[in-house]
mmCIF file of C-alpha atoms in Angstrom:
data_model
loop_
_atom_site.group_PDB
_atom_site.id
_atom_site.type_symbol
_atom_site.label_atom_id
_atom_site.label_comp_id
_atom_site.label_asym_id
_atom_site.label_seq_id
_atom_site.Cartn_x
_atom_site.Cartn_y
_atom_site.Cartn_z
ATOM 1 C CA MET A 1 91.028 100.926 113.092
ATOM 2 C CA LYS A 2 91.363 103.857 110.686
ATOM 3 C CA THR A 3 88.760 104.429 107.979
ATOM 4 C CA ALA A 4 89.447 105.581 104.424
ATOM 5 C CA LEU A 5 87.211 106.604 101.516
ATOM 6 C CA ILE A 6 88.644 106.103 98.025
ATOM 7 C CA THR A 7 87.249 107.456 94.774
ATOM 8 C CA GLY A 8 88.407 105.706 91.607
ATOM 9 C CA VAL A 9 89.069 102.456 93.473
ATOM 10 C CA THR A 10 88.545 100.241 90.411
ATOM 11 C CA GLY A 11 91.313 102.035 88.524
ATOM 12 C CA GLN A 12 94.993 101.142 88.610
ATOM 13 C CA ASP A 13 95.961 103.409 91.519
ATOM 14 C CA GLY A 14 92.784 102.827 93.475
ATOM 15 C CA SER A 15 93.250 99.066 93.454
ATOM 16 C CA TYR A 16 96.847 99.233 94.673
ATOM 17 C CA LEU A 17 95.917 101.814 97.314
ATOM 18 C CA ALA A 18 92.970 99.756 98.580
ATOM 19 C CA GLU A 19 95.256 96.736 98.822
ATOM 20 C CA LEU A 20 97.836 98.761 100.790
ATOM 21 C CA LEU A 21 95.268 100.171 103.221
ATOM 22 C CA LEU A 22 93.694 96.772 103.844
ATOM 23 C CA GLU A 23 97.152 95.430 104.658
ATOM 24 C CA LYS A 24 97.445 98.262 107.202
ATOM 25 C CA ASN A 25 94.143 97.189 108.766
ATOM 26 C CA TYR A 26 92.059 100.110 107.492
ATOM 27 C CA LYS A 27 88.339 99.872 106.954
ATOM 28 C CA VAL A 28 88.105 100.899 103.300
ATOM 29 C CA PHE A 29 85.022 102.467 101.722
ATOM 30 C CA ALA A 30 84.966 102.598 97.920
ATOM 31 C CA LEU A 31 82.937 105.132 95.949
ATOM 32 C CA ARG A 32 81.275 103.378 93.013
ATOM 33 C CA ARG A 33 79.791 105.245 90.045
ATOM 34 C CA ARG A 34 76.631 103.529 88.872
ATOM 35 C CA THR A 35 77.024 101.772 85.512
ATOM 36 C CA SER A 36 75.025 99.049 83.825
ATOM 37 C CA ILE A 37 78.057 96.748 83.771
ATOM 38 C CA PRO A 38 80.498 97.543 86.612
ATOM 39 C CA ASN A 39 84.146 96.626 85.995
ATOM 40 C CA TYR A 40 85.759 95.106 89.079
ATOM 41 C CA GLU A 41 88.693 93.452 87.293
ATOM 42 C CA ASN A 42 91.411 95.326 89.232
ATOM 43 C CA VAL A 43 89.795 94.732 92.634
ATOM 44 C CA GLU A 44 88.133 91.343 92.154
ATOM 45 C CA TYR A 45 90.521 89.751 94.644
ATOM 46 C CA ILE A 46 89.598 92.244 97.416
ATOM 47 C CA LYS A 47 86.088 93.214 96.315
ATOM 48 C CA ASP A 48 84.377 91.576 99.282
ATOM 49 C CA GLN A 49 86.723 93.324 101.738
ATOM 50 C CA LEU A 50 85.610 96.787 100.587
ATOM 51 C CA GLU A 51 82.539 98.718 101.731
ATOM 52 C CA TRP A 52 80.867 99.983 98.541
ATOM 53 C CA ILE A 53 78.998 103.307 98.359
ATOM 54 C CA ASP A 54 77.287 104.598 95.224
ATOM 55 C CA GLY A 55 78.241 108.130 94.218
ATOM 56 C CA ASP A 56 79.496 110.400 91.458
ATOM 57 C CA LEU A 57 82.043 113.225 91.452
ATOM 58 C CA THR A 58 79.628 115.406 89.500
ATOM 59 C CA ASP A 59 76.889 114.992 92.124
ATOM 60 C CA LEU A 60 77.662 116.846 95.357
ATOM 61 C CA ALA A 61 74.687 115.365 97.226
ATOM 62 C CA SER A 62 75.926 111.816 96.605
ATOM 63 C CA LEU A 63 79.400 112.752 97.856
ATOM 64 C CA ILE A 64 78.022 114.328 101.020
ATOM 65 C CA SER A 65 76.092 111.114 101.620
ATOM 66 C CA ALA A 66 79.217 109.018 101.008
ATOM 67 C CA VAL A 67 81.226 111.012 103.544
ATOM 68 C CA GLN A 68 78.388 110.864 106.071
ATOM 69 C CA ILE A 69 78.165 107.078 105.729
ATOM 70 C CA SER A 70 81.916 106.369 105.778
ATOM 71 C CA GLN A 71 83.017 109.003 108.348
ATOM 72 C CA PRO A 72 86.559 108.698 106.970
ATOM 73 C CA ASP A 73 89.817 109.575 108.679
ATOM 74 C CA GLU A 74 91.360 109.825 105.213
ATOM 75 C CA VAL A 75 89.902 110.598 101.778
ATOM 76 C CA TYR A 76 91.808 109.708 98.606
ATOM 77 C CA ASN A 77 90.402 111.391 95.497
ATOM 78 C CA LEU A 78 91.763 109.342 92.589
ATOM 79 C CA ALA A 79 88.740 109.359 90.277
ATOM 80 C CA ALA A 80 89.007 111.408 87.074
ATOM 81 C CA GLN A 81 88.636 111.316 83.313
ATOM 82 C CA SER A 82 92.288 110.375 83.236
ATOM 83 C CA PHE A 83 93.084 109.617 79.584
ATOM 84 C CA VAL A 84 94.818 112.644 78.054
ATOM 85 C CA ALA A 85 93.837 111.847 74.446
ATOM 86 C CA THR A 86 90.135 111.730 75.360
ATOM 87 C CA SER A 87 90.305 115.215 76.876
ATOM 88 C CA TRP A 88 90.475 116.894 73.447
ATOM 89 C CA PRO A 89 87.235 115.432 72.016
ATOM 90 C CA GLN A 90 85.599 115.598 75.474
ATOM 91 C CA PRO A 91 86.916 118.791 77.116
ATOM 92 C CA ILE A 92 83.683 119.681 78.931
ATOM 93 C CA ALA A 93 83.254 116.241 80.493
ATOM 94 C CA THR A 94 86.920 116.286 81.448
ATOM 95 C CA GLY A 95 86.470 119.643 83.176
ATOM 96 C CA GLN A 96 83.321 118.572 84.989
ATOM 97 C CA ILE A 97 84.887 115.380 86.347
ATOM 98 C CA THR A 98 88.615 116.071 86.650
ATOM 99 C CA ALA A 99 88.347 119.721 87.752
ATOM 100 C CA MET A 100 84.955 120.446 89.311
ATOM 101 C CA GLY A 101 84.770 116.933 90.745
ATOM 102 C CA VAL A 102 87.634 117.874 93.072
ATOM 103 C CA THR A 103 85.708 120.889 94.354
ATOM 104 C CA ASN A 104 82.648 118.708 94.971
ATOM 105 C CA MET A 105 84.718 116.192 96.925
ATOM 106 C CA LEU A 106 86.450 118.879 98.982
ATOM 107 C CA GLU A 107 83.151 120.576 99.706
ATOM 108 C CA ALA A 108 81.597 117.291 100.825
ATOM 109 C CA VAL A 109 84.493 116.753 103.234
ATOM 110 C CA ARG A 110 84.410 120.363 104.480
ATOM 111 C CA LEU A 111 80.678 120.233 105.196
ATOM 112 C CA THR A 112 80.526 116.729 106.623
ATOM 113 C CA LYS A 113 83.912 115.604 108.032
ATOM 114 C CA PRO A 114 86.263 118.636 108.053
ATOM 115 C CA ASP A 115 88.889 116.886 110.187
ATOM 116 C CA ALA A 116 89.381 114.161 107.551
ATOM 117 C CA ARG A 117 92.732 114.197 105.766
ATOM 118 C CA PHE A 118 92.367 114.678 102.008
ATOM 119 C CA TYR A 119 94.591 113.519 99.156
ATOM 120 C CA GLN A 120 94.219 114.878 95.635
ATOM 121 C CA ALA A 121 95.739 113.045 92.667
ATOM 122 C CA SER A 122 97.576 115.782 90.768
ATOM 123 C CA SER A 123 99.584 115.034 87.641
ATOM 124 C CA SER A 124 102.857 115.806 85.905
ATOM 125 C CA GLU A 125 100.711 116.741 82.877
ATOM 126 C CA MET A 126 100.171 120.054 84.697
ATOM 127 C CA PHE A 127 103.757 121.003 83.801
ATOM 128 C CA GLY A 128 103.097 120.429 80.083
ATOM 129 C CA LYS A 129 105.376 122.746 78.141
ATOM 130 C CA VAL A 130 107.975 122.656 80.850
ATOM 131 C CA ILE A 131 109.507 125.884 82.171
ATOM 132 C CA GLU A 132 112.429 124.078 83.806
ATOM 133 C CA THR A 133 113.900 120.582 83.977
ATOM 134 C CA PRO A 134 113.650 118.657 86.201
ATOM 135 C CA GLN A 135 110.228 119.710 87.481
ATOM 136 C CA LYS A 136 109.693 120.151 91.214
ATOM 137 C CA GLU A 137 106.947 121.450 93.509
ATOM 138 C CA THR A 138 107.767 125.093 92.721
ATOM 139 C CA THR A 139 107.941 124.704 88.908
ATOM 140 C CA PRO A 140 105.260 126.823 87.168
ATOM 141 C CA PHE A 141 102.492 124.934 85.372
ATOM 142 C CA TYR A 142 101.959 125.164 81.601
ATOM 143 C CA PRO A 143 99.404 122.443 80.715
ATOM 144 C CA ARG A 144 99.143 121.307 77.100
ATOM 145 C CA SER A 145 95.818 119.455 77.115
ATOM 146 C CA PRO A 146 92.305 119.903 78.521
ATOM 147 C CA TYR A 147 93.213 117.128 80.953
ATOM 148 C CA GLY A 148 96.284 119.033 82.147
ATOM 149 C CA VAL A 149 94.267 122.230 82.522
ATOM 150 C CA ALA A 150 91.621 120.397 84.573
ATOM 151 C CA LYS A 151 94.290 118.883 86.803
ATOM 152 C CA VAL A 152 95.774 122.345 87.435
ATOM 153 C CA TYR A 153 92.372 123.510 88.639
ATOM 154 C CA GLY A 154 92.040 120.452 90.884
ATOM 155 C CA HIS A 155 95.493 121.081 92.304
ATOM 156 C CA TRP A 156 94.944 124.748 93.113
ATOM 157 C CA ILE A 157 91.464 124.279 94.556
ATOM 158 C CA THR A 158 93.016 121.743 96.944
ATOM 159 C CA VAL A 159 95.631 124.308 97.979
ATOM 160 C CA ASN A 160 92.852 126.892 98.335
ATOM 161 C CA TYR A 161 90.767 124.715 100.650
ATOM 162 C CA ARG A 162 93.872 123.995 102.721
ATOM 163 C CA GLU A 163 94.628 127.682 103.127
ATOM 164 C CA SER A 164 91.043 128.963 103.328
ATOM 165 C CA PHE A 165 89.496 126.368 105.644
ATOM 166 C CA ASN A 166 92.567 124.981 107.420
ATOM 167 C CA MET A 167 91.876 121.515 106.009
ATOM 168 C CA PHE A 168 94.524 118.820 105.945
ATOM 169 C CA ALA A 169 94.610 118.658 102.134
ATOM 170 C CA CYS A 170 97.576 117.406 100.088
ATOM 171 C CA SER A 171 98.298 116.968 96.410
ATOM 172 C CA GLY A 172 100.623 114.349 95.018
ATOM 173 C CA ILE A 173 102.070 115.530 91.696
ATOM 174 C CA LEU A 174 102.589 112.073 90.300
ATOM 175 C CA PHE A 175 104.622 111.506 87.177
ATOM 176 C CA ASN A 176 103.680 108.645 84.869
ATOM 177 C CA HIS A 177 103.200 105.430 86.816
ATOM 178 C CA GLU A 178 102.297 102.131 85.251
ATOM 179 C CA SER A 179 101.510 98.523 86.091
ATOM 180 C CA PRO A 180 99.817 95.401 84.684
ATOM 181 C CA ARG A 181 96.546 97.002 85.851
ATOM 182 C CA ARG A 182 96.954 100.021 83.560
ATOM 183 C CA GLY A 183 94.176 100.595 81.017
ATOM 184 C CA LEU A 184 94.784 99.512 77.428
ATOM 185 C CA GLU A 185 94.346 103.092 76.198
ATOM 186 C CA PHE A 186 97.650 104.128 77.819
ATOM 187 C CA VAL A 187 100.791 103.734 75.716
ATOM 188 C CA THR A 188 102.668 101.502 78.163
ATOM 189 C CA ARG A 189 99.905 98.923 78.394
ATOM 190 C CA LYS A 190 99.111 99.309 74.693
ATOM 191 C CA VAL A 191 102.699 98.304 73.964
ATOM 192 C CA THR A 192 102.946 95.388 76.398
ATOM 193 C CA ASP A 193 99.557 93.976 75.398
ATOM 194 C CA ALA A 194 100.452 94.240 71.709
ATOM 195 C CA VAL A 195 103.821 92.563 72.281
ATOM 196 C CA ALA A 196 102.086 89.679 74.057
ATOM 197 C CA ARG A 197 99.528 89.371 71.256
ATOM 198 C CA ILE A 198 102.201 89.446 68.547
ATOM 199 C CA LYS A 199 104.194 86.781 70.414
ATOM 200 C CA LEU A 200 101.099 84.590 70.598
ATOM 201 C CA GLY A 201 100.210 85.129 66.940
ATOM 202 C CA LEU A 202 97.070 87.143 67.693
ATOM 203 C CA GLN A 203 98.270 90.434 66.182
ATOM 204 C CA ASP A 204 100.611 91.424 63.345
ATOM 205 C CA GLU A 205 101.663 94.999 64.117
ATOM 206 C CA LEU A 206 101.765 97.770 66.713
ATOM 207 C CA ARG A 207 100.767 101.277 65.581
ATOM 208 C CA LEU A 208 102.220 104.183 67.576
ATOM 209 C CA GLY A 209 102.694 107.949 67.316
ATOM 210 C CA ASN A 210 105.758 109.826 68.588
ATOM 211 C CA LEU A 211 108.490 107.350 69.536
ATOM 212 C CA ASP A 212 110.747 110.171 70.733
ATOM 213 C CA ALA A 213 108.394 111.408 73.476
ATOM 214 C CA ARG A 214 110.083 110.995 76.850
ATOM 215 C CA ARG A 215 108.403 110.194 80.148
ATOM 216 C CA ASP A 216 109.401 109.643 83.754
ATOM 217 C CA TRP A 217 107.808 106.196 84.266
ATOM 218 C CA GLY A 218 107.502 104.445 87.639
ATOM 219 C CA PHE A 219 105.539 101.591 89.213
ATOM 220 C CA ALA A 220 102.053 102.424 90.510
ATOM 221 C CA GLY A 221 102.488 100.133 93.507
ATOM 222 C CA ASP A 222 105.393 102.289 94.692
ATOM 223 C CA TYR A 223 103.496 105.529 94.091
ATOM 224 C CA VAL A 224 100.429 104.712 96.199
ATOM 225 C CA LYS A 225 102.748 104.281 99.178
ATOM 226 C CA ALA A 226 103.685 107.935 98.739
ATOM 227 C CA MET A 227 99.991 108.899 98.795
ATOM 228 C CA TRP A 228 99.564 107.206 102.152
ATOM 229 C CA LEU A 229 102.751 108.735 103.558
ATOM 230 C CA MET A 230 101.549 112.251 102.685
ATOM 231 C CA LEU A 231 98.516 111.851 104.918
ATOM 232 C CA GLN A 232 100.628 110.589 107.847
ATOM 233 C CA GLN A 233 102.646 113.819 108.172
ATOM 234 C CA GLU A 234 102.167 116.466 110.860
ATOM 235 C CA THR A 235 101.343 119.194 108.339
ATOM 236 C CA PRO A 236 99.773 118.992 104.856
ATOM 237 C CA ASP A 237 101.902 119.747 101.807
ATOM 238 C CA ASP A 238 102.316 118.911 98.121
ATOM 239 C CA TYR A 239 104.922 116.535 96.747
ATOM 240 C CA VAL A 240 106.354 115.496 93.375
ATOM 241 C CA ILE A 241 106.500 111.703 93.042
ATOM 242 C CA SER A 242 108.757 110.461 90.255
ATOM 243 C CA THR A 243 111.769 108.307 89.397
ATOM 244 C CA GLY A 244 114.064 111.157 88.397
ATOM 245 C CA GLU A 245 114.912 109.543 85.063
ATOM 246 C CA THR A 246 113.281 109.503 81.643
ATOM 247 C CA HIS A 247 112.830 106.958 78.889
ATOM 248 C CA THR A 248 111.517 107.319 75.349
ATOM 249 C CA VAL A 249 108.569 105.441 73.965
ATOM 250 C CA GLN A 250 111.078 103.695 71.702
ATOM 251 C CA GLU A 251 113.012 102.430 74.750
ATOM 252 C CA LEU A 252 109.754 101.084 76.164
ATOM 253 C CA VAL A 253 109.081 99.296 72.870
ATOM 254 C CA GLU A 254 112.610 97.880 72.624
ATOM 255 C CA ILE A 255 112.553 96.420 76.148
ATOM 256 C CA ALA A 256 109.107 94.892 75.660
ATOM 257 C CA PHE A 257 109.928 93.181 72.342
ATOM 258 C CA GLU A 258 113.385 92.094 73.501
ATOM 259 C CA HIS A 259 111.782 90.399 76.510
ATOM 260 C CA VAL A 260 109.965 87.986 74.157
ATOM 261 C CA ASN A 261 112.925 87.654 71.752
ATOM 262 C CA LEU A 262 111.410 89.709 68.909
ATOM 263 C CA ASN A 263 112.839 92.603 66.865
ATOM 264 C CA TRP A 264 110.561 95.615 67.397
ATOM 265 C CA GLU A 265 111.418 97.134 63.982
ATOM 266 C CA ASN A 266 109.631 94.267 62.264
ATOM 267 C CA TYR A 267 106.288 95.096 63.908
ATOM 268 C CA VAL A 268 106.041 98.808 64.805
ATOM 269 C CA VAL A 269 104.252 101.179 62.404
ATOM 270 C CA ILE A 270 104.213 104.955 62.912
ATOM 271 C CA ASP A 271 100.674 106.345 62.606
ATOM 272 C CA GLU A 272 100.121 110.112 62.654
ATOM 273 C CA LYS A 273 96.663 109.755 64.183
ATOM 274 C CA PHE A 274 98.319 108.849 67.480
ATOM 275 C CA VAL A 275 100.350 112.070 67.637
ATOM 276 C CA ARG A 276 98.928 114.575 70.166
ATOM 277 C CA PRO A 277 97.652 117.962 68.913
ATOM 278 C CA ALA A 278 100.021 119.585 71.446
ATOM 279 C CA GLU A 279 102.808 117.248 72.502
ATOM 280 C CA VAL A 280 104.507 117.184 75.873
ATOM 281 C CA ASP A 281 108.099 116.375 74.927
ATOM 282 C CA LEU A 282 109.924 115.948 78.235
ATOM 283 C CA LEU A 283 108.635 115.303 81.748
ATOM 284 C CA LEU A 284 111.273 114.641 84.396
ATOM 285 C CA GLY A 285 110.485 114.907 88.080
ATOM 286 C CA ASP A 286 112.656 115.910 91.041
ATOM 287 C CA CYS A 287 111.321 113.872 93.981
ATOM 288 C CA THR A 288 113.975 115.014 96.478
ATOM 289 C CA LYS A 289 111.364 116.521 98.811
ATOM 290 C CA ALA A 290 109.365 113.276 98.960
ATOM 291 C CA LYS A 291 112.479 111.208 99.619
ATOM 292 C CA GLU A 292 113.700 113.517 102.380
ATOM 293 C CA GLN A 293 110.435 114.439 104.114
ATOM 294 C CA LEU A 294 108.355 111.295 103.530
ATOM 295 C CA ASN A 295 111.238 108.817 103.539
ATOM 296 C CA TRP A 296 109.737 107.460 100.321
ATOM 297 C CA LYS A 297 111.739 105.278 97.942
ATOM 298 C CA LEU A 298 111.393 103.417 94.663
ATOM 299 C CA GLU A 299 111.486 99.642 94.618
ATOM 300 C CA VAL A 300 110.737 98.731 90.969
ATOM 301 C CA GLU A 301 113.017 99.933 88.153
ATOM 302 C CA PHE A 302 111.821 100.767 84.618
ATOM 303 C CA LYS A 303 113.078 97.648 82.826
ATOM 304 C CA GLU A 304 111.623 95.406 85.543
ATOM 305 C CA LEU A 305 108.299 97.261 85.261
ATOM 306 C CA VAL A 306 108.036 96.748 81.494
ATOM 307 C CA GLN A 307 108.962 93.073 81.747
ATOM 308 C CA MET A 308 106.420 92.596 84.558
ATOM 309 C CA MET A 309 103.695 94.070 82.361
ATOM 310 C CA VAL A 310 104.603 91.918 79.341
ATOM 311 C CA ASP A 311 104.641 88.779 81.484
ATOM 312 C CA GLU A 312 101.213 89.542 82.953
ATOM 313 C CA ASP A 313 99.710 90.281 79.532
ATOM 314 C CA LEU A 314 101.088 86.986 78.246
ATOM 315 C CA ARG A 315 99.617 85.174 81.244
ATOM 316 C CA LYS A 316 96.173 86.762 80.801
ATOM 317 C CA LEU A 317 96.048 86.024 77.089
ATOM 318 C CA LYS A 318 97.157 82.423 77.523
ATOM 319 C CA CYS A 319 94.498 81.915 80.180
ATOM 320 C CA THR A 320 91.697 83.401 78.063
ATOM 321 C CA LYS A 321 92.802 81.982 74.711
ATOM 322 C CA GLY A 322 94.276 78.674 75.854
ATOM 323 C CA LEU A 323 97.440 79.408 73.860
ATOM 324 C CA MET A 324 101.086 78.511 74.284
ATOM 325 C CA VAL A 325 103.950 80.903 73.567
ATOM 326 C CA LYS A 326 105.673 80.102 70.306
#
């Protein structure tokens, strides 16, 4: 039985990854940051199958302890301050967690279990003001937010530990990936939740920023399979994980409202406060390397993903509110 340690397990990606590893008969340890009211919503169904360890990415001693206890074959570092908009009002916290937290995790592995295979969750936000389209592993980074800058640091420190200490350390440069488990602060889930609420008569409008922003959106459940595949290779490397196609926020909105037989133009209001200080206009990934070397493939298409999210938000709201769809 292989053993894995996951940081950020209660998040969207962590929950899908934990589910995948349990299906593959791994013993899964989950790093848990101490809070007064822990949120286990995404992992409630597998909570008792996980081995929980208290720790924090900003506390090296706690990470060393976590690695000593778990003795992992594989470490998946998914934890971060991962909401781009929050990184402007909280740039220092973002740097401490999303950037320096990676160094702490790598150092804990190097000192305690140097033969463990390490995965770092990099991001397409590192490309920012894109130098070329589509973006691939060799495309230069030009981040446009404190979050993107922090992710660039996390990416390069992972490469540095791989080259300096001969560690099996990989980075997955994941483009936007969504699911019903996505946080409400992200635009995809904000849209699908609002559509469900409007359909049920709980909300009157949906306020958004730039409808023309384009993203390469995939399904998180597909993307965590790529994470696992990276750590099964003979040699460590970095890979872009994407769909290879883009959609605008407006397309997202149109599909979501159409799915519940509503006209989006009757409910969407443009609000300048949701426009980023420095916008990323076009992110489009070239995942050829991942498809060829990892034999990775997509299973859920964009329209299916949006409809899945709307359906789940409707189900949740009907269960909690006892409502019927009009």
